[in-house]
CSV table of C-alpha atoms and ligand atoms in Angstrom, one decimal:
chain,number,residue,atom,x,y,z
A,748,MET,CA,1.6,-1.8,-28.2
A,749,ASN,CA,4.2,0.0,-29.7
A,750,LEU,CA,7.3,0.8,-27.4
A,751,THR,CA,9.9,3.4,-28.4
A,752,ILE,CA,13.1,3.1,-25.7
A,753,ILE,CA,15.5,6.2,-26.0
A,754,GLY,CA,19.1,5.6,-24.7
A,755,THR,CA,20.8,2.3,-25.2
A,756,GLY,CA,22.8,2.2,-22.2
A,757,TYR,CA,22.4,-0.7,-19.6
A,758,VAL,CA,19.0,0.7,-18.7
A,759,GLY,CA,17.5,1.1,-22.2
A,760,LEU,CA,19.3,-1.7,-23.7
A,761,ILE,CA,18.1,-4.5,-21.3
A,762,SER,CA,14.5,-2.8,-21.0
A,763,GLY,CA,14.1,-2.7,-24.9
A,764,ALA,CA,15.2,-6.5,-25.3
A,765,CYS,CA,13.1,-7.7,-22.3
A,766,PHE,CA,9.9,-5.8,-23.5
A,767,ALA,CA,10.4,-7.6,-27.1
A,768,GLU,CA,10.7,-10.9,-25.0
A,769,PHE,CA,7.4,-9.9,-23.4
A,770,GLY,CA,6.3,-9.9,-27.2
A,771,TYR,CA,6.1,-6.0,-27.7
A,772,GLN,CA,7.0,-4.4,-30.7
A,773,THR,CA,10.0,-2.1,-29.7
A,774,VAL,CA,12.5,0.4,-31.1
A,775,CYS,CA,15.3,1.6,-29.3
A,776,VAL,CA,16.8,4.7,-30.2
A,777,ASP,CA,20.4,6.1,-29.6
A,778,LYS,CA,22.2,9.2,-31.1
A,779,ASP,CA,25.4,7.5,-31.5
A,780,GLN,CA,25.1,5.9,-35.0
A,781,ASN,CA,28.4,3.5,-34.6
A,782,ARG,CA,26.3,2.0,-31.4
A,783,ILE,CA,23.3,1.6,-33.5
A,784,ASP,CA,25.3,0.0,-36.2
A,785,GLU,CA,26.9,-2.4,-34.0
A,786,LEU,CA,23.3,-3.5,-32.1
A,787,ASN,CA,21.9,-3.9,-35.7
A,788,GLN,CA,24.6,-6.9,-35.5
A,789,SER,CA,23.6,-8.1,-32.1
A,790,LYS,CA,26.7,-6.5,-30.8
A,791,CYS,CA,26.3,-5.4,-27.1
A,792,PRO,CA,28.6,-2.5,-26.3
A,793,PHE,CA,29.3,-3.9,-23.0
A,794,TYR,CA,29.4,-7.2,-21.3
A,795,GLU,CA,26.0,-8.5,-19.8
A,796,PRO,CA,25.3,-12.3,-19.3
A,797,GLY,CA,22.7,-13.2,-22.0
A,798,ILE,CA,21.9,-10.0,-23.6
A,799,GLU,CA,23.6,-10.7,-26.9
A,800,ASP,CA,21.3,-13.9,-27.5
A,801,LEU,CA,18.4,-12.0,-26.4
A,802,LEU,CA,19.4,-9.1,-28.9
A,803,ASN,CA,19.9,-11.5,-31.7
A,804,LYS,CA,16.6,-13.4,-31.2
A,805,HIS,CA,14.3,-10.3,-31.6
A,806,LEU,CA,16.5,-8.6,-34.0
A,807,ASN,CA,16.4,-11.6,-36.6
A,808,LYS,CA,14.0,-14.1,-35.5
A,809,THR,CA,10.9,-12.5,-34.1
A,810,LYS,CA,11.8,-9.3,-35.8
A,811,LEU,CA,10.3,-7.3,-32.5
A,812,LEU,CA,13.2,-5.3,-31.7
A,813,SER,CA,15.0,-2.6,-34.2
A,814,PHE,CA,17.5,0.1,-33.6
A,815,SER,CA,17.6,3.7,-34.9
A,816,ASN,CA,19.3,6.8,-34.2
A,817,SER,CA,16.2,9.0,-35.7
A,818,LEU,CA,14.3,9.9,-32.4
A,819,ALA,CA,11.7,11.8,-34.7
A,820,GLU,CA,10.8,8.7,-36.5
A,821,SER,CA,10.7,6.4,-33.7
A,822,VAL,CA,8.3,8.0,-31.4
A,823,LYS,CA,5.5,8.9,-34.1
A,824,ASP,CA,3.8,5.5,-33.6
A,825,ALA,CA,4.7,5.0,-30.0
A,826,ASP,CA,2.0,4.0,-27.3
A,827,ILE,CA,4.8,4.4,-24.7
A,828,ILE,CA,8.1,6.1,-24.8
A,829,PHE,CA,10.6,5.3,-22.2
A,830,ILE,CA,13.6,7.7,-21.1
A,831,THR,CA,16.4,5.8,-20.4
A,832,VAL,CA,19.5,8.5,-21.3
A,833,GLY,CA,22.1,8.9,-18.8
A,834,THR,CA,21.9,10.9,-15.5
A,835,PRO,CA,25.7,11.1,-14.6
A,836,SER,CA,26.8,13.0,-11.4
A,837,LYS,CA,27.9,16.8,-11.8
A,838,ARG,CA,31.4,16.6,-11.2
A,839,LEU,CA,31.6,19.3,-8.2
A,840,GLU,CA,28.1,19.2,-6.5
A,841,GLY,CA,27.6,15.4,-6.8
A,842,ASP,CA,23.9,16.5,-8.2
A,843,ALA,CA,22.1,14.6,-11.4
A,844,ASP,CA,23.0,16.1,-14.5
A,845,LEU,CA,19.7,16.1,-16.4
A,846,SER,CA,20.5,17.8,-19.7
A,847,PHE,CA,20.1,14.6,-21.6
A,848,VAL,CA,16.7,14.3,-20.2
A,849,TRP,CA,15.5,17.7,-20.8
A,850,ASP,CA,17.1,17.3,-24.3
A,851,VAL,CA,15.2,14.3,-25.2
A,852,ALA,CA,11.9,15.4,-23.6
A,853,ARG,CA,12.0,18.5,-26.0
A,854,GLN,CA,12.4,16.3,-28.9
A,855,ILE,CA,9.7,13.9,-28.2
A,856,SER,CA,7.3,17.0,-27.6
A,857,GLN,CA,8.3,18.3,-31.2
A,858,ASN,CA,7.5,14.9,-32.8
A,859,ILE,CA,4.9,12.6,-31.1
A,860,LYS,CA,1.8,12.4,-33.4
A,861,LYS,CA,-0.8,10.6,-31.2
A,862,TYR,CA,-1.6,10.1,-27.5
A,863,CYS,CA,1.2,8.3,-25.7
A,864,LEU,CA,2.8,7.8,-22.3
A,865,ILE,CA,6.3,9.4,-21.5
A,866,VAL,CA,7.9,7.4,-18.9
A,867,THR,CA,11.0,8.3,-16.9
A,868,LYS,CA,12.8,4.7,-16.5
A,869,SER,CA,16.5,6.6,-15.7
A,870,THR,CA,17.2,7.3,-12.2
A,871,VAL,CA,16.2,11.1,-11.8
A,872,PRO,CA,15.8,13.2,-8.8
A,873,VAL,CA,12.1,13.6,-7.3
A,874,GLY,CA,10.3,16.5,-9.3
A,875,THR,CA,12.0,15.3,-12.6
A,876,THR,CA,9.2,13.7,-14.1
A,877,LYS,CA,7.0,16.8,-13.6
A,878,GLN,CA,9.6,19.0,-15.2
A,879,VAL,CA,9.6,16.8,-18.4
A,880,LYS,CA,5.8,17.4,-18.3
A,881,GLN,CA,6.3,21.3,-18.3
A,882,ILE,CA,8.8,20.8,-21.0
A,883,ILE,CA,6.4,18.7,-23.2
A,884,LEU,CA,3.7,21.3,-22.5
A,885,GLU,CA,5.5,23.6,-24.3
A,886,ASN,CA,4.5,21.7,-27.6
A,887,ILE,CA,1.6,19.6,-26.7
A,888,HIS,CA,-1.7,19.8,-25.2
A,889,GLU,CA,-2.2,18.2,-21.9
A,890,GLU,CA,-4.7,15.6,-22.9
A,891,ASN,CA,-2.4,14.3,-25.6
A,892,PHE,CA,0.0,12.5,-23.3
A,893,ASP,CA,0.8,11.8,-19.7
A,894,VAL,CA,4.2,11.3,-17.9
A,895,VAL,CA,4.9,8.2,-15.7
A,896,SER,CA,7.8,7.2,-13.4
A,897,ASN,CA,9.0,3.7,-14.0
A,898,PRO,CA,12.2,3.4,-12.2
A,899,GLU,CA,14.5,0.3,-13.0
A,900,PHE,CA,16.1,-1.9,-10.3
A,901,LEU,CA,18.6,-3.7,-12.6
A,902,ARG,CA,22.0,-5.0,-11.1
A,903,GLU,CA,24.9,-5.1,-13.8
A,904,GLY,CA,25.6,-8.9,-14.3
A,905,SER,CA,22.1,-10.0,-13.6
A,906,ALA,CA,19.9,-7.5,-15.3
A,907,ILE,CA,18.0,-9.7,-17.6
A,908,ASP,CA,16.9,-11.7,-14.4
A,909,ASP,CA,16.0,-8.8,-12.5
A,910,PHE,CA,13.8,-7.5,-15.3
A,911,MET,CA,12.2,-10.7,-16.0
A,912,ARG,CA,11.7,-11.9,-12.2
A,913,PRO,CA,11.8,-8.4,-10.3
A,914,ASP,CA,10.7,-8.2,-6.9
A,915,ARG,CA,8.0,-5.4,-7.5
A,916,VAL,CA,7.6,-3.1,-10.4
A,917,VAL,CA,7.0,0.6,-9.2
A,918,ILE,CA,4.8,3.3,-11.2
A,919,GLY,CA,4.1,6.5,-10.4
A,920,CYS,CA,1.3,7.9,-12.4
A,921,GLU,CA,-1.2,11.2,-12.3
A,922,ASN,CA,-4.6,9.6,-13.5
A,923,GLN,CA,-6.3,6.2,-14.1
A,924,LYS,CA,-5.8,6.2,-17.9
A,925,SER,CA,-2.1,6.2,-17.5
A,926,GLU,CA,-2.0,3.9,-14.6
A,927,SER,CA,-4.2,1.3,-16.5
A,928,LEU,CA,-1.9,1.4,-19.6
A,929,ILE,CA,1.5,1.1,-17.7
A,930,LYS,CA,-0.5,-1.6,-15.9
A,931,GLU,CA,-1.2,-3.5,-19.1
A,932,LEU,CA,2.4,-3.1,-20.3
A,933,TYR,CA,3.5,-5.3,-17.4
A,934,ARG,CA,0.8,-7.7,-17.5
A,935,PRO,CA,3.3,-10.6,-18.8
A,936,LEU,CA,4.8,-10.4,-15.2
A,937,ASN,CA,1.4,-11.2,-13.6
A,938,LEU,CA,2.0,-14.9,-14.3
A,939,ASN,CA,5.0,-14.8,-11.6
A,940,GLU,CA,2.3,-12.5,-9.4
A,941,THR,CA,5.0,-9.6,-9.4
A,942,PRO,CA,3.7,-7.1,-6.7
A,943,ILE,CA,2.8,-3.6,-8.8
A,944,VAL,CA,3.6,-0.9,-6.4
A,945,SER,CA,1.4,2.0,-7.9
A,946,THR,CA,1.8,5.3,-6.6
A,947,SER,CA,2.3,9.2,-7.1
A,948,ILE,CA,5.1,10.4,-9.4
A,949,GLU,CA,7.0,12.0,-6.7
A,950,THR,CA,6.7,8.7,-4.3
A,951,SER,CA,8.1,6.5,-7.3
A,952,GLU,CA,11.0,8.6,-7.7
A,953,ILE,CA,12.0,8.5,-3.8
A,954,ILE,CA,11.3,4.8,-3.9
A,955,LYS,CA,14.4,4.4,-6.2
A,956,TYR,CA,16.8,6.9,-4.7
A,957,ALA,CA,15.7,5.5,-1.2
A,958,SER,CA,16.0,2.0,-2.3
A,959,ASN,CA,19.6,2.2,-3.5
A,960,SER,CA,20.6,4.6,-0.6
A,961,PHE,CA,19.5,2.1,2.0
A,962,LEU,CA,21.6,-0.9,0.0
A,963,ALA,CA,24.4,1.6,0.2
A,964,THR,CA,23.7,2.2,3.8
A,965,LYS,CA,23.9,-1.3,4.6
A,966,ILE,CA,27.2,-1.9,2.8
A,967,SER,CA,28.9,1.2,4.7
A,968,PHE,CA,27.7,0.0,8.0
A,969,ILE,CA,28.8,-4.0,7.4
A,970,ASN,CA,32.2,-2.3,6.5
A,971,GLN,CA,32.6,-0.5,9.5
A,972,VAL,CA,31.2,-3.3,11.4
A,973,ALA,CA,34.2,-5.2,9.8
A,974,ASP,CA,37.0,-2.6,10.7
A,975,LEU,CA,35.7,-3.3,14.4
A,976,SER,CA,35.8,-7.1,13.9
A,977,GLU,CA,39.1,-7.0,12.8
A,978,LYS,CA,40.3,-5.2,15.8
A,979,VAL,CA,38.7,-7.3,18.3
A,980,GLY,CA,39.2,-10.7,16.5
A,981,ALA,CA,35.7,-11.4,15.3
A,982,ASN,CA,34.7,-12.7,11.8
A,983,ILE,CA,32.6,-10.4,9.7
A,984,GLN,CA,31.3,-13.2,7.6
A,985,ASP,CA,29.9,-15.1,10.8
A,986,VAL,CA,28.4,-11.5,12.1
A,987,ALA,CA,26.9,-10.9,8.7
A,988,LYS,CA,25.4,-14.6,8.9
A,989,GLY,CA,24.2,-14.1,12.4
A,990,MET,CA,22.6,-10.8,11.4
A,991,GLY,CA,21.2,-11.8,8.3
A,992,ILE,CA,19.1,-14.7,9.4
A,993,ASP,CA,17.0,-12.2,11.2
A,994,LYS,CA,14.2,-11.6,8.4
A,995,ARG,CA,14.0,-7.9,9.5
A,996,ILE,CA,17.5,-7.3,8.5
A,997,GLY,CA,18.1,-9.9,5.6
A,998,SER,CA,21.5,-11.4,4.5
A,999,LYS,CA,21.7,-9.4,1.2
A,1000,PHE,CA,24.3,-6.5,0.9
A,1001,LEU,CA,26.0,-7.5,4.1
A,1002,HIS,CA,29.2,-8.6,2.4
A,1003,ALA,CA,32.1,-6.5,3.7
A,1004,GLY,CA,34.8,-5.5,1.2
A,1005,PRO,CA,36.4,-2.1,-0.3
A,1006,GLY,CA,33.1,0.0,-0.2
A,1007,TYR,CA,30.5,0.3,-3.0
A,1008,GLY,CA,31.3,1.5,-6.5
A,1009,GLY,CA,29.8,1.3,-10.0
A,1010,SER,CA,27.7,3.7,-11.8
A,1011,CYS,CA,24.8,3.6,-9.4
A,1012,PHE,CA,25.3,3.8,-5.6
A,1013,PRO,CA,28.2,6.5,-5.6
A,1014,LYS,CA,26.0,8.9,-7.7
A,1015,ASP,CA,22.5,7.9,-6.5
A,1016,VAL,CA,23.7,8.4,-2.6
A,1017,LYS,CA,25.1,11.8,-3.4
A,1018,ALA,CA,22.2,13.1,-5.5
A,1019,PHE,CA,19.8,12.0,-2.8
A,1020,ILE,CA,22.0,13.8,-0.2
A,1021,ASN,CA,21.7,16.9,-2.8
A,1022,THR,CA,18.0,16.8,-2.8
A,1023,ALA,CA,17.5,16.6,0.7
A,1024,LYS,CA,19.8,19.9,1.1
A,1025,LYS,CA,17.8,21.7,-1.3
A,1026,HIS,CA,14.5,20.7,1.0
A,1027,ASN,CA,16.8,21.6,4.0
A,1028,VAL,CA,16.4,18.0,5.5
A,1029,ASP,CA,18.9,16.5,7.6
A,1030,PHE,CA,20.5,13.8,5.8
A,1031,SER,CA,23.3,13.2,8.2
A,1032,ILE,CA,22.9,9.2,8.2
A,1033,LEU,CA,23.3,9.2,4.4
A,1034,ASN,CA,26.2,11.7,4.4
A,1035,ALA,CA,28.0,9.5,6.9
A,1036,VAL,CA,27.7,6.6,4.5
A,1037,ASP,CA,29.1,8.7,1.5
A,1038,SER,CA,31.7,10.1,3.2
A,1039,PHE,CA,32.8,6.6,5.1
A,1040,ASN,CA,32.8,5.0,1.4
A,1041,ASP,CA,34.8,7.8,0.0
A,1042,ARG,CA,37.4,7.2,2.6
A,1043,ARG,CA,37.6,3.7,2.6
A,1044,VAL,CA,39.7,3.1,-0.8
A,1045,SER,CA,42.7,5.2,0.4
A,1046,GLU,CA,42.3,3.6,4.2
A,1047,ILE,CA,42.6,0.0,2.6
A,1048,THR,CA,45.3,0.9,0.3
A,1049,ASN,CA,47.5,2.4,3.0
A,1050,LYS,CA,47.2,-0.7,4.8
A,1051,ILE,CA,48.2,-3.0,1.9
A,1052,ILE,CA,51.1,-0.9,1.3
A,1053,SER,CA,52.3,-1.0,5.2
A,1054,LYS,CA,51.2,-4.7,5.6
A,1055,SER,CA,53.4,-5.8,2.7
A,1056,ASN,CA,56.1,-3.0,2.8
A,1057,LEU,CA,55.7,-2.1,-0.6
A,1058,ASN,CA,57.9,0.6,-1.7
A,1059,LYS,CA,58.7,2.2,-5.0
A,1060,GLY,CA,59.5,0.3,-7.8
A,1061,ASP,CA,57.9,-3.3,-6.3
A,1062,THR,CA,55.4,-5.0,-8.2
A,1063,ALA,CA,51.6,-5.6,-6.9
A,1064,THR,CA,48.9,-7.6,-8.2
A,1065,ILE,CA,45.2,-6.7,-8.6
A,1066,LEU,CA,42.9,-9.7,-9.4
A,1067,GLY,CA,39.6,-8.3,-10.7
A,1068,LEU,CA,39.4,-4.8,-12.0
A,1069,SER,CA,35.5,-4.4,-12.6
A,1070,PHE,CA,33.3,-2.9,-9.9
A,1071,LYS,CA,31.7,-6.2,-9.4
A,1072,PRO,CA,31.7,-9.8,-11.0
A,1073,ASN,CA,29.9,-10.5,-14.0
A,1074,THR,CA,30.4,-7.2,-15.9
A,1075,ASP,CA,33.0,-5.4,-17.6
A,1076,ASP,CA,32.1,-1.9,-16.1
A,1077,VAL,CA,34.9,-0.3,-14.3
A,1078,ARG,CA,33.0,2.9,-13.4
A,1079,ASP,CA,34.0,3.8,-9.7
A,1080,SER,CA,35.5,0.6,-9.6
A,1081,THR,CA,37.4,0.1,-6.1
A,1082,SER,CA,40.3,-1.9,-7.8
A,1083,ILE,CA,41.2,0.7,-10.3
A,1084,LYS,CA,41.1,3.4,-7.4
A,1085,ILE,CA,43.5,1.3,-5.4
A,1086,ALA,CA,45.6,0.6,-8.7
A,1087,LYS,CA,45.9,4.4,-9.1
A,1088,ILE,CA,46.8,5.2,-5.6
A,1089,LEU,CA,49.6,2.6,-5.8
A,1090,ASN,CA,50.7,3.7,-9.1
A,1091,THR,CA,51.3,7.4,-7.6
A,1092,LYS,CA,53.7,5.6,-5.3
A,1093,GLY,CA,55.6,4.4,-8.0
A,1094,ILE,CA,54.4,0.7,-7.3
A,1095,ASN,CA,54.2,-1.6,-10.7
A,1096,ILE,CA,50.7,-3.2,-10.9
A,1097,LYS,CA,50.1,-6.3,-12.8
A,1098,CYS,CA,46.2,-7.3,-13.1
A,1099,TYR,CA,44.0,-9.8,-14.8
A,1100,ASP,CA,40.2,-9.7,-15.2
A,1101,PRO,CA,37.9,-12.0,-17.2
A,1102,GLU,CA,36.0,-9.3,-18.8
A,1103,ALA,CA,37.0,-5.7,-17.9
A,1104,MET,CA,40.9,-5.3,-19.0
A,1105,PRO,CA,40.0,-3.6,-22.2
A,1106,ASN,CA,37.8,-0.7,-20.3
A,1107,ALA,CA,40.3,-0.7,-17.4
A,1108,LYS,CA,43.1,0.0,-19.8
A,1109,LYS,CA,41.6,3.0,-21.7
A,1110,GLU,CA,42.0,5.3,-18.9
A,1111,ASN,CA,45.0,3.5,-16.9
A,1112,ALA,CA,47.8,2.9,-19.3
A,1113,PHE,CA,50.2,2.2,-16.2
A,1114,LEU,CA,48.3,-1.1,-15.8
A,1115,THR,CA,50.3,-4.3,-16.9
A,1116,LEU,CA,47.5,-6.6,-18.3
A,1117,CYS,CA,48.2,-10.4,-18.1
A,1118,ASP,CA,46.8,-13.2,-19.5
A,1119,ASP,CA,45.2,-15.1,-16.2
A,1120,SER,CA,45.8,-15.2,-12.8
A,1121,TYR,CA,49.0,-16.6,-12.4
A,1122,ALA,CA,50.9,-14.6,-14.8
A,1123,ALA,CA,49.7,-11.8,-12.8
A,1124,CYS,CA,50.7,-13.0,-9.6
A,1125,ASN,CA,54.0,-14.1,-11.0
A,1126,ASN,CA,56.9,-12.0,-9.2
A,1127,SER,CA,54.6,-9.8,-7.2
A,1128,LYS,CA,55.1,-9.0,-3.7
A,1129,ALA,CA,51.6,-8.4,-2.7
A,1130,ILE,CA,48.4,-9.9,-4.2
A,1131,ILE,CA,45.1,-8.0,-4.1
A,1132,ILE,CA,41.7,-9.7,-4.8
A,1133,GLY,CA,39.6,-6.6,-5.8
A,1134,THR,CA,36.6,-8.4,-7.5
A,1135,GLU,CA,35.0,-11.8,-6.6
A,1136,TRP,CA,34.6,-13.1,-9.9
A,1137,ASN,CA,34.0,-16.8,-9.5
A,1138,GLU,CA,37.5,-18.1,-11.3
A,1139,PHE,CA,39.2,-16.3,-8.5
A,1140,ARG,CA,37.5,-18.6,-5.7
A,1141,ALA,CA,39.4,-21.8,-7.1
A,1142,LEU,CA,43.0,-20.6,-7.8
A,1143,ASP,CA,45.7,-23.3,-7.3
A,1144,LEU,CA,47.4,-21.3,-4.7
A,1145,LYS,CA,50.3,-23.7,-4.3
A,1146,LYS,CA,51.1,-22.3,-8.0
A,1147,ILE,CA,51.3,-18.8,-6.9
A,1148,ILE,CA,53.0,-19.0,-3.3
A,1149,ASN,CA,56.6,-18.4,-3.8
A,1150,ASN,CA,58.9,-20.0,-0.8
A,1151,LYS,CA,61.5,-16.8,-1.1
A,1152,ASN,CA,59.1,-14.8,1.3
A,1153,LYS,CA,55.9,-14.9,3.0
A,1154,LEU,CA,53.7,-13.6,0.1
A,1155,CYS,CA,51.1,-11.2,1.1
A,1156,ILE,CA,47.4,-11.8,-0.1
A,1157,PHE,CA,44.6,-9.1,0.5
A,1158,ASP,CA,41.4,-11.0,0.1
A,1159,LEU,CA,39.2,-7.5,0.1
A,1160,ARG,CA,36.1,-10.0,-0.7
A,1161,ASN,CA,36.9,-12.7,2.0
A,1162,ILE,CA,36.5,-15.4,-0.8
A,1163,TYR,CA,39.1,-17.5,1.0
A,1164,ASN,CA,39.6,-19.4,4.4
A,1165,PRO,CA,41.8,-17.3,6.1
A,1166,LYS,CA,43.3,-20.5,8.1
A,1167,GLU,CA,43.9,-22.3,4.8
A,1168,LEU,CA,45.9,-19.7,3.3
A,1169,GLN,CA,48.1,-19.3,6.5
A,1170,GLU,CA,48.6,-22.9,6.3
A,1171,LEU,CA,49.9,-22.7,2.7
A,1172,GLY,CA,52.3,-20.1,4.0
A,1173,PHE,CA,50.4,-16.7,2.9
A,1174,ASN,CA,50.5,-13.5,4.8
A,1175,TYR,CA,46.6,-13.4,4.4
A,1176,PHE,CA,44.5,-10.3,5.0
A,1177,GLY,CA,40.9,-10.3,4.7
A,1178,THR,CA,38.3,-7.8,5.2
A,1179,GLY,CA,36.9,-8.0,8.9
A,1180,THR,CA,38.3,-11.5,9.4
R,723,LIG,C1,22.7,-1.4,-8.2
R,723,LIG,C2,21.5,-1.7,-7.6
R,723,LIG,O1,21.4,-3.0,-6.8
R,723,LIG,C3,20.4,-1.8,-8.5
R,723,LIG,O2,19.1,-2.3,-8.1
R,723,LIG,C4,20.3,-0.5,-9.3
R,723,LIG,O3,19.2,-0.4,-10.3
R,723,LIG,C5,21.5,0.0,-9.9
R,723,LIG,O4,22.3,-0.1,-8.6
R,723,LIG,P1,24.7,-2.1,-9.5
R,723,LIG,O5,25.4,-1.1,-9.3
R,723,LIG,O6,24.8,-3.0,-10.8
R,723,LIG,O7,22.9,-2.3,-9.1
R,723,LIG,O8,25.4,-3.4,-8.3
R,723,LIG,P2,25.3,-3.9,-6.9
R,723,LIG,O9,25.3,-5.3,-7.4
R,723,LIG,O10,24.1,-3.3,-6.3
R,723,LIG,O11,26.6,-3.4,-6.2
R,723,LIG,C6,26.8,-2.1,-5.8
R,723,LIG,C7,28.2,-2.1,-5.4
R,723,LIG,O12,28.2,-2.5,-3.9
R,723,LIG,C8,29.2,-2.9,-5.9
R,723,LIG,O13,30.7,-1.8,-5.9
R,723,LIG,C9,29.5,-4.0,-5.1
R,723,LIG,O14,30.8,-4.5,-5.1
R,723,LIG,C10,29.0,-3.5,-3.7
R,723,LIG,N1,28.6,-4.4,-2.7
R,723,LIG,C11,27.3,-5.0,-3.2
R,723,LIG,C12,29.1,-4.7,-1.7
R,723,LIG,O15,30.2,-3.9,-1.3
R,723,LIG,N2,28.6,-5.5,-0.6
R,723,LIG,C13,27.5,-6.2,-0.9
R,723,LIG,O16,27.1,-6.9,0.0
R,723,LIG,C14,26.7,-6.0,-2.1
């Protein structure tokens, strides 16, 4: 089976490398020649544990993986073509911008030479896959292709494992022929008895948005309960533990923090709300999840300023700039949002992140990047742990505490024990603890 993946972002590149790992001849296409040149040297444009080894193995050893910036050439022999281009939020309405999807669908229809599947793997609003079909029908007769929805459930930082050992594969098909072919593609997962949810195209598209939106709802819910816990002296980590043991609730995505960020949850929640609005359906729950999350960062930053009495000219430290650990992605990072608000108030920001500093600095020149956590904390009035990188969990805090005054530490991800830090002399603030 020959596969063509169009778009080499997180979804496309991880999918291409993993399909090669399954043993399929796979070509990944991108219109950015510089990116293709980098990929041909097994250099990944973003940090993702394990990806460069996988690229190197299949580019140079098995030769199952190749990269090209010619879509026309790359779709000719394809049996299955994946559309994995970006679907960013439109600035104002929050709707998904599908212009890249339409453009790629048009180019595919002008260049395919034999029957193939065209699969939307990017996160696309319900109805998009059928609209892709309409675009292709402008150039190709109906019996010479089928469209399929096959959304991804990859988390940055664990994307390869999520692809190779998914909880489920979701496929949306219109007929038996396309369903059999896409199921054949995922046969290597049968060894792990991975459930395949085979349904209609619209249902598959909804499953993706509903899944991400539900996870975002869990996060906003536990964050609201954390705010109440703080007021009444309860411990949100024990609350989450007591809830999560109930199998109907589950312990995942109940970690209180500064709110959800990244390139998916914020955009997917807003796009799902927009879809409901278009169909005049009451999505007041998700609206509340979204607006609460949008407000959270400024509320937390105001608390940081007031509790540590930060004034213009003071210095604050932020440990962790990426939106979550094990990635260099700073898109919609709560740490960066906090830094921006502090910067507007004339507070100097010293920071350290194991991977994300180059990306963070690109659009935030005001950040003072430091070589390690200790340098970042030196001479600071307030320390903010914004992202729960493992290396922040075992800092030698005695090297940080300065006896001049009770140094404030804002452990936004609750990685430390409040009592231990108070005994060390810190003015400790967790989230809901
Ligand atoms: C998410 C979905 O998990 C994945 O299935 C989908 O394909 C893409 O979007 P990702 O955005 O990489 O993956 O990160 P994720 O680990 O889901 O975290 C998203 C945000 O929620 C991060 O900002 C994280 O800090 C936050 N989060 C996560 C919490 O605040 N609390 C939690 O308990 C879990």
